[in-house]
Amino acid sequence: VHDEVRQRGGRIALPQQRTNRFAFIQHELVTTEASDEGSRILLWNTNNWKPVERIWKQGAINDLALSSDASEIITGDSNGMLEWWTVRTGACVREIRAHEGKINTVKLSPDGRLVASGGDDGAINVWKVATGKPVKTLRRDRPYGRWTSPKQED
């Protein structure tokens, strides 16, 4: 994997991978890049624009969310997996089979306690960030139909 970064006129030229998602954590920019071999997450120091951390995983990362304390990144991938990554160590600390098919979007609640994932299976699943436990599933009964909340056991 090509790690060289070129800076041209205030722009950063990323390597040949496709940049999927990005977000800011305090003084760092988080980007995801996908290639045929897999995906990586880069944390860029915004003072000198050098990557300070890297996380590598097999498969494509389709979206990411940052924990409210900026200590974890939660990713959703093409295989329906929701994964929690520790920012400073790059370790994957939790994996959940969240969807049948790919995850398209991952969003955190304003208070940072819940994360929602939406996938090709037509479901929106809500999880507790701290534990990864499921909270609720919302599902459409047909395309462009009303959202329903199936009864779930507690």
XYZ file of N, CA and C in Angstrom:
462
model
N 0.858 -1.180 0.000
C 0.000 0.000 0.000
C 0.895 1.230 0.000
N 0.567 2.163 -0.839
C 1.351 3.371 -1.059
C 1.059 4.383 0.046
N 2.065 4.782 0.840
C 1.851 5.678 1.974
C 2.253 7.123 1.713
N 2.789 7.419 0.539
C 3.277 8.763 0.284
C 2.134 9.771 0.197
N 2.337 10.919 0.808
C 1.361 11.999 0.743
C 2.061 13.206 0.155
N 1.472 13.806 -0.854
C 2.043 14.980 -1.500
C 1.148 16.174 -1.209
N 1.747 17.298 -0.859
C 0.966 18.491 -0.588
C 1.206 19.474 -1.726
N 0.125 19.938 -2.362
C 0.209 20.872 -3.488
C -0.701 22.061 -3.208
N -0.125 23.213 -3.070
C -0.926 24.430 -2.923
C -2.009 24.344 -1.867
N -1.683 23.774 -0.704
C -2.651 23.680 0.369
C -3.568 22.473 0.271
N -3.452 21.694 -0.781
C -4.259 20.476 -0.922
C -3.398 19.262 -0.641
N -4.013 18.254 -0.060
C -3.298 17.007 0.182
C -3.689 16.034 -0.906
N -2.699 15.511 -1.634
C -2.960 14.500 -2.655
C -2.835 13.138 -1.988
N -3.956 12.469 -1.799
C -3.943 11.151 -1.183
C -3.466 10.119 -2.193
N -2.990 8.972 -1.716
C -2.568 7.912 -2.623
C -3.722 7.431 -3.503
N -3.507 6.425 -4.308
C -4.436 5.968 -5.332
C -5.751 5.396 -4.809
N -5.908 5.198 -3.524
C -7.150 4.651 -2.992
C -8.277 5.676 -3.094
N -9.506 5.200 -2.957
C -10.686 6.061 -2.966
C -10.975 6.490 -1.527
N -11.106 7.795 -1.292
C -11.460 8.290 0.033
C -12.971 8.224 0.173
N -13.443 7.468 1.149
C -14.874 7.280 1.341
C -15.473 8.301 2.284
N -14.960 8.402 3.484
C -15.554 9.213 4.536
C -14.460 9.972 5.274
N -14.869 11.065 5.928
C -13.926 11.802 6.755
C -14.676 12.555 7.831
N -13.962 12.891 8.911
C -14.532 13.626 10.036
C -13.376 14.239 10.815
N -13.674 15.211 11.660
C -12.654 15.824 12.502
C -12.772 15.329 13.937
N -11.616 15.107 14.582
C -11.513 14.851 16.010
C -10.552 15.912 16.537
N -11.023 16.848 17.299
C -10.208 17.906 17.881
C -9.271 18.476 16.819
N -7.955 18.220 16.902
C -7.000 18.784 15.940
C -6.544 17.757 14.921
N -7.389 16.767 14.651
C -7.026 15.744 13.675
C -8.184 15.523 12.713
N -7.837 15.191 11.486
C -8.806 14.826 10.467
C -8.744 13.314 10.312
N -9.888 12.650 10.325
C -9.956 11.205 10.144
C -10.470 10.944 8.747
N -9.748 10.125 7.974
C -10.198 9.757 6.636
C -10.208 8.241 6.502
N -11.076 7.727 5.642
C -11.038 6.311 5.284
C -10.732 6.214 3.807
N -9.970 5.207 3.449
C -9.603 4.961 2.068
C -9.845 3.495 1.748
N -10.360 3.243 0.565
C -10.616 1.865 0.154
C -9.793 1.537 -1.083
N -9.310 0.313 -1.134
C -8.614 -0.201 -2.311
C -9.084 -1.624 -2.529
N -8.549 -2.287 -3.514
C -8.921 -3.679 -3.763
C -8.511 -4.592 -2.616
N -7.467 -4.229 -1.886
C -6.970 -5.070 -0.794
C -7.746 -4.887 0.504
N -8.385 -3.750 0.688
C -9.087 -3.482 1.938
C -9.243 -1.993 2.163
N -9.414 -1.607 3.420
C -9.608 -0.202 3.780
C -8.636 0.186 4.879
N -8.356 1.448 4.946
C -7.557 1.947 6.058
C -8.143 3.247 6.550
N -7.903 3.507 7.820
C -8.316 4.750 8.459
C -7.046 5.502 8.795
N -6.969 6.750 8.394
C -5.823 7.601 8.694
C -6.271 8.738 9.588
N -5.458 9.087 10.581
C -5.665 10.276 11.399
C -4.570 11.256 11.025
N -4.963 12.427 10.556
C -4.025 13.446 10.098
C -3.889 14.526 11.159
N -2.665 14.853 11.532
C -2.405 15.976 12.419
C -2.595 17.251 11.602
N -3.520 18.120 11.996
C -3.810 19.313 11.192
C -2.780 20.422 11.360
N -1.808 20.239 12.242
C -0.725 21.223 12.362
C 0.321 21.030 11.277
N 0.648 19.772 10.962
C 1.682 19.523 9.952
C 1.201 18.653 8.786
N -0.052 18.213 8.824
C -0.695 17.399 7.787
C 0.026 16.094 7.511
N 0.539 15.500 8.577
C 1.135 14.167 8.475
C 0.205 13.168 9.146
N 0.090 11.965 8.563
C -0.746 10.947 9.220
C -0.096 10.505 10.524
N -0.884 10.463 11.605
C -0.324 10.089 12.903
C -0.717 8.681 13.329
N -1.791 8.151 12.816
C -2.219 6.788 13.155
C -2.817 6.139 11.924
N -2.726 4.823 11.861
C -3.328 4.091 10.760
C -4.020 2.846 11.293
N -5.188 2.559 10.740
C -5.911 1.327 11.054
C -6.172 0.652 9.714
N -5.862 -0.632 9.611
C -6.055 -1.381 8.371
C -7.080 -2.481 8.606
N -7.991 -2.695 7.678
C -8.935 -3.805 7.783
C -9.254 -4.340 6.397
N -9.607 -5.613 6.352
C -10.061 -6.224 5.113
C -11.476 -5.737 4.828
N -11.831 -5.569 3.574
C -13.178 -5.145 3.203
C -13.314 -3.632 3.187
N -14.383 -3.168 2.565
C -14.599 -1.738 2.383
C -15.350 -1.133 3.570
N -14.842 -0.025 4.085
C -15.537 0.768 5.095
C -16.466 1.712 4.340
N -17.755 1.642 4.637
C -18.726 2.491 3.940
C -19.060 3.771 4.687
N -18.941 3.757 6.016
C -19.208 4.965 6.788
C -18.544 4.834 8.148
N -18.409 5.950 8.847
C -17.819 5.939 10.184
C -18.470 6.990 11.049
N -18.388 6.775 12.349
C -18.848 7.742 13.347
C -17.791 7.777 14.444
N -17.661 8.912 15.085
C -16.670 9.094 16.141
C -17.369 9.164 17.478
N -16.843 8.456 18.471
C -17.437 8.517 19.806
C -17.345 9.947 20.332
N -18.232 10.298 21.260
C -18.305 11.673 21.752
C -17.020 12.127 22.433
N -16.274 11.190 23.013
C -14.998 11.559 23.638
C -13.813 11.399 22.692
N -14.090 11.095 21.427
C -13.073 10.954 20.375
C -12.078 9.830 20.643
N -12.453 8.863 21.467
C -11.524 7.757 21.751
C -11.760 6.547 20.846
N -12.943 6.484 20.218
C -13.260 5.349 19.355
C -13.858 5.812 18.031
N -13.611 4.999 17.014
C -14.228 5.171 15.711
C -15.105 3.943 15.493
N -16.330 4.161 15.082
C -17.243 3.057 14.787
C -17.442 3.042 13.283
N -17.140 1.905 12.657
C -17.242 1.793 11.210
C -18.315 0.792 10.816
N -18.887 1.011 9.642
C -19.816 0.068 9.035
C -19.239 -0.366 7.704
N -19.258 -1.675 7.424
C -18.580 -2.145 6.221
C -19.494 -2.846 5.224
N -18.905 -3.309 4.152
C -19.636 -3.963 3.060
C -20.176 -5.329 3.427
N -19.683 -5.905 4.518
C -20.116 -7.233 4.937
C -21.168 -7.189 6.046
N -21.701 -6.006 6.341
C -22.725 -5.875 7.375
C -22.185 -5.825 8.783
N -20.881 -5.622 8.928
C -20.251 -5.578 10.254
C -20.131 -4.142 10.745
N -20.473 -3.954 12.013
C -20.255 -2.705 12.730
C -19.063 -2.968 13.644
N -18.036 -2.117 13.564
C -16.808 -2.364 14.331
C -16.401 -1.115 15.098
N -15.970 -1.331 16.341
C -15.467 -0.278 17.222
C -13.945 -0.358 17.203
N -13.267 0.759 16.928
C -11.801 0.831 16.884
C -11.325 1.845 17.916
N -10.282 1.506 18.658
C -9.659 2.450 19.575
C -8.756 3.366 18.756
N -8.955 4.663 18.862
C -8.234 5.618 18.029
C -6.731 5.522 18.238
N -6.268 5.545 19.460
C -4.821 5.605 19.707
C -4.075 4.306 19.443
N -4.700 3.165 19.635
C -3.988 1.902 19.423
C -4.296 1.266 18.072
N -5.427 1.639 17.471
C -5.823 1.030 16.211
C -6.436 -0.351 16.371
N -6.684 -0.766 17.602
C -7.235 -2.101 17.865
C -8.744 -2.118 17.653
N -9.227 -3.196 17.056
C -10.676 -3.411 16.943
C -11.126 -4.040 18.260
N -12.001 -3.349 18.993
C -12.390 -3.810 20.326
C -13.777 -4.448 20.365
N -14.557 -4.300 19.269
C -15.881 -4.926 19.240
C -16.318 -5.063 17.786
N -16.924 -6.205 17.475
C -17.500 -6.451 16.147
C -18.913 -6.981 16.331
N -19.822 -6.463 15.529
C -21.214 -6.905 15.593
C -21.712 -7.154 14.172
N -22.346 -8.297 13.966
C -23.051 -8.532 12.694
C -24.321 -7.684 12.787
N -24.333 -6.537 12.133
C -25.412 -5.568 12.292
C -26.477 -5.677 11.209
N -26.097 -6.124 10.012
C -27.020 -6.151 8.880
C -26.727 -7.340 7.976
N -27.751 -7.741 7.237
C -27.588 -8.701 6.148
C -27.265 -7.860 4.922
N -26.075 -7.967 4.411
C -25.635 -7.094 3.321
C -24.893 -5.896 3.888
N -24.548 -4.965 3.015
C -23.669 -3.873 3.430
C -24.366 -2.833 4.299
N -23.542 -2.179 5.114
C -23.978 -1.039 5.922
C -23.716 0.215 5.096
N -24.732 1.054 4.975
C -24.598 2.278 4.188
C -24.289 3.508 5.027
N -24.767 3.519 6.271
C -24.585 4.715 7.091
C -24.460 4.347 8.566
N -23.669 5.133 9.281
C -23.456 4.974 10.721
C -23.534 6.374 11.328
N -24.422 6.557 12.319
C -24.594 7.870 12.949
C -24.693 7.725 14.460
N -24.086 8.670 15.181
C -24.169 8.718 16.641
C -25.279 9.658 17.079
N -25.902 9.337 18.213
C -26.883 10.247 18.803
C -26.147 11.472 19.342
N -26.836 12.609 19.501
C -26.182 13.822 20.002
C -25.487 13.636 21.356
N -26.026 12.790 22.226
C -25.390 12.585 23.528
C -24.292 11.515 23.476
N -24.102 10.875 22.317
C -23.020 9.899 22.159
C -23.285 8.539 22.783
N -24.492 8.317 23.312
C -24.777 7.034 23.973
C -25.275 5.956 23.019
N -25.835 6.361 21.862
C -26.395 5.413 20.905
C -25.756 5.596 19.538
N -25.663 4.496 18.802
C -25.216 4.547 17.415
C -26.269 3.830 16.577
N -26.603 4.420 15.429
C -27.570 3.813 14.515
C -26.853 3.436 13.229
N -27.235 2.283 12.683
C -26.674 1.838 11.412
C -27.813 1.522 10.458
N -27.637 1.896 9.196
C -28.629 1.607 8.167
C -27.981 0.789 7.080
N -28.681 -0.266 6.630
C -28.070 -1.162 5.659
C -28.949 -1.481 4.475
N -28.374 -2.257 3.548
C -29.088 -2.702 2.360
C -30.270 -3.599 2.688
N -30.318 -4.131 3.896
C -31.434 -4.997 4.294
C -32.694 -4.204 4.652
N -32.628 -2.871 4.538
C -33.792 -2.032 4.798
C -34.027 -1.721 6.257
N -33.100 -2.095 7.112
C -33.278 -1.875 8.549
C -32.401 -0.725 9.038
N -32.898 -0.058 10.069
C -32.084 0.861 10.866
C -31.986 0.211 12.236
N -30.777 -0.118 12.637
C -30.547 -0.751 13.926
C -29.891 0.255 14.864
N -30.361 0.294 16.100
C -29.823 1.212 17.105
C -29.143 0.374 18.182
N -27.935 0.803 18.575
C -27.095 0.059 19.519
C -26.606 0.987 20.618
N -26.309 0.418 21.804
C -25.639 1.177 22.866
C -24.155 1.246 22.527
N -23.600 2.445 22.517
C -22.187 2.616 22.174
C -21.292 1.916 23.185
N -21.596 2.050 24.469
C -20.721 1.515 25.528
C -20.641 -0.010 25.525
N -21.728 -0.681 25.131
C -21.770 -2.144 25.249
C -21.955 -2.875 23.923
N -22.451 -2.179 22.907
C -22.775 -2.829 21.651
C -24.087 -3.596 21.685
N -24.840 -3.456 22.751
C -26.121 -4.161 22.881
C -27.181 -3.499 21.998
N -28.053 -4.319 21.358
C -29.113 -3.743 20.522
C -30.174 -3.042 21.364
N -30.684 -1.921 20.835
C -31.727 -1.154 21.512
C -33.038 -1.274 20.745
N -32.996 -1.110 19.425
C -34.214 -1.092 18.621
C -33.871 -1.340 17.158
N -34.820 -1.937 16.427
C -34.725 -2.081 14.980
C -35.948 -1.434 14.354
N -35.715 -0.577 13.390
C -36.791 0.016 12.594
C -36.679 -0.571 11.201
N -37.827 -0.919 10.626
C -37.812 -1.589 9.326
C -38.994 -1.088 8.488
N -38.779 -0.955 7.196
C -39.870 -0.611 6.281
C -40.588 -1.884 5.899
N -41.913 -1.813 5.849
C -42.675 -2.997 5.480
C -42.656 -3.249 3.973
N -42.337 -2.234 3.192
C -42.172 -2.357 1.747
C -41.402 -1.116 1.288
N -40.838 -1.135 0.065
C -40.123 0.066 -0.398
C -41.031 1.289 -0.356
N -40.520 2.367 0.149
C -41.222 3.633 0.288
C -42.438 3.528 1.210
N -42.483 2.500 2.028
C -43.577 2.324 2.980
C -43.275 3.040 4.277
N -44.164 2.877 5.244
C -43.967 3.484 6.556
C -42.923 2.707 7.340
N -42.206 3.445 8.179
C -41.285 2.786 9.104
C -42.101 2.130 10.202
N -41.727 0.926 10.557
C -42.395 0.245 11.646
C -41.363 -0.140 12.684
N -41.810 -0.357 13.864
C -40.940 -0.779 14.957
C -41.402 -2.144 15.413
N -40.783 -3.228 14.872
C -41.203 -4.560 15.261
C -41.046 -4.759 16.765
N -41.933 -5.534 17.349
C -41.851 -5.817 18.781
C -40.592 -6.627 19.038
N -39.811 -6.188 19.988
C -38.580 -6.890 20.351
C -38.639 -7.277 21.803
N -37.993 -8.385 22.089
C -37.915 -8.806 23.487
C -36.810 -8.043 24.178
N -37.047 -7.654 25.406
C -36.039 -6.884 26.166
C -35.055 -7.795 26.815
